[in-house]
Amino acid sequence: EPLFCFARGMSYTHFRYAQCTVVPDQWSGEGELRISFDLLNAGDRDGAEVAQLYIEELSPALARPPRELAGFARRFLRVGERTHVDLTVRPRDLAWYDVTRAG
């Protein structure tokens, strides 16, 4: 008997995130934003985790979703295994096109 419904996105193990860093700590939207962290399989089974990075604009000029996926990384880890993950956000990744304004 499965523990979870198919495609629910849950795992039979659990993961811990640690040592998260964001460079630069103040971002003007120029250049790249780098998010780095360690991911540990802290459960008792091998498994895969999809680390997801979401963004939100505090005062959007256009109607936008409350949160948008800006990056992700899938990692398969054996029990007790740790890996380092780097995600990069570029200005183009945050671009939004408004068809009513043609731009």
Tab-separated table of N, CA and C in Angstrom, residues 17 37 50-54 69 71-73 87:
chain	number	residue	atom	x	y	z
A	17	TYR	N	17.873	21.148	4.603
A	17	TYR	CA	18.589	22.220	3.927
A	17	TYR	C	19.414	22.961	4.971
A	37	PHE	N	23.272	26.248	-1.170
A	37	PHE	CA	22.921	25.573	0.081
A	37	PHE	C	23.352	24.122	0.021
A	50	VAL	N	13.551	17.745	-5.154
A	50	VAL	CA	13.575	18.857	-6.098
A	50	VAL	C	13.559	20.137	-5.272
A	51	ALA	N	14.716	20.771	-5.167
A	51	ALA	CA	14.818	22.049	-4.454
A	51	ALA	C	14.266	23.121	-5.380
A	52	GLN	N	13.369	23.940	-4.862
A	52	GLN	CA	12.700	24.954	-5.679
A	52	GLN	C	12.943	26.342	-5.107
A	53	LEU	N	13.208	27.290	-5.991
A	53	LEU	CA	13.430	28.682	-5.609
A	53	LEU	C	12.283	29.511	-6.160
A	54	TYR	N	11.547	30.154	-5.273
A	54	TYR	CA	10.430	30.999	-5.668
A	54	TYR	C	10.756	32.455	-5.378
A	69	LEU	N	8.165	30.456	-9.844
A	69	LEU	CA	9.323	29.570	-9.799
A	69	LEU	C	10.458	30.208	-10.590
A	71	GLY	N	13.818	28.966	-10.207
A	71	GLY	CA	14.873	27.984	-10.414
A	71	GLY	C	14.602	26.727	-9.622
A	72	PHE	N	15.214	25.650	-10.060
A	72	PHE	CA	15.077	24.383	-9.335
A	72	PHE	C	16.259	23.486	-9.651
A	73	ALA	N	16.464	22.508	-8.798
A	73	ALA	CA	17.525	21.518	-9.005
A	73	ALA	C	17.038	20.195	-8.425
A	87	LEU	N	21.981	27.645	-7.290
A	87	LEU	CA	20.954	28.133	-8.206
A	87	LEU	C	21.314	29.559	-8.589
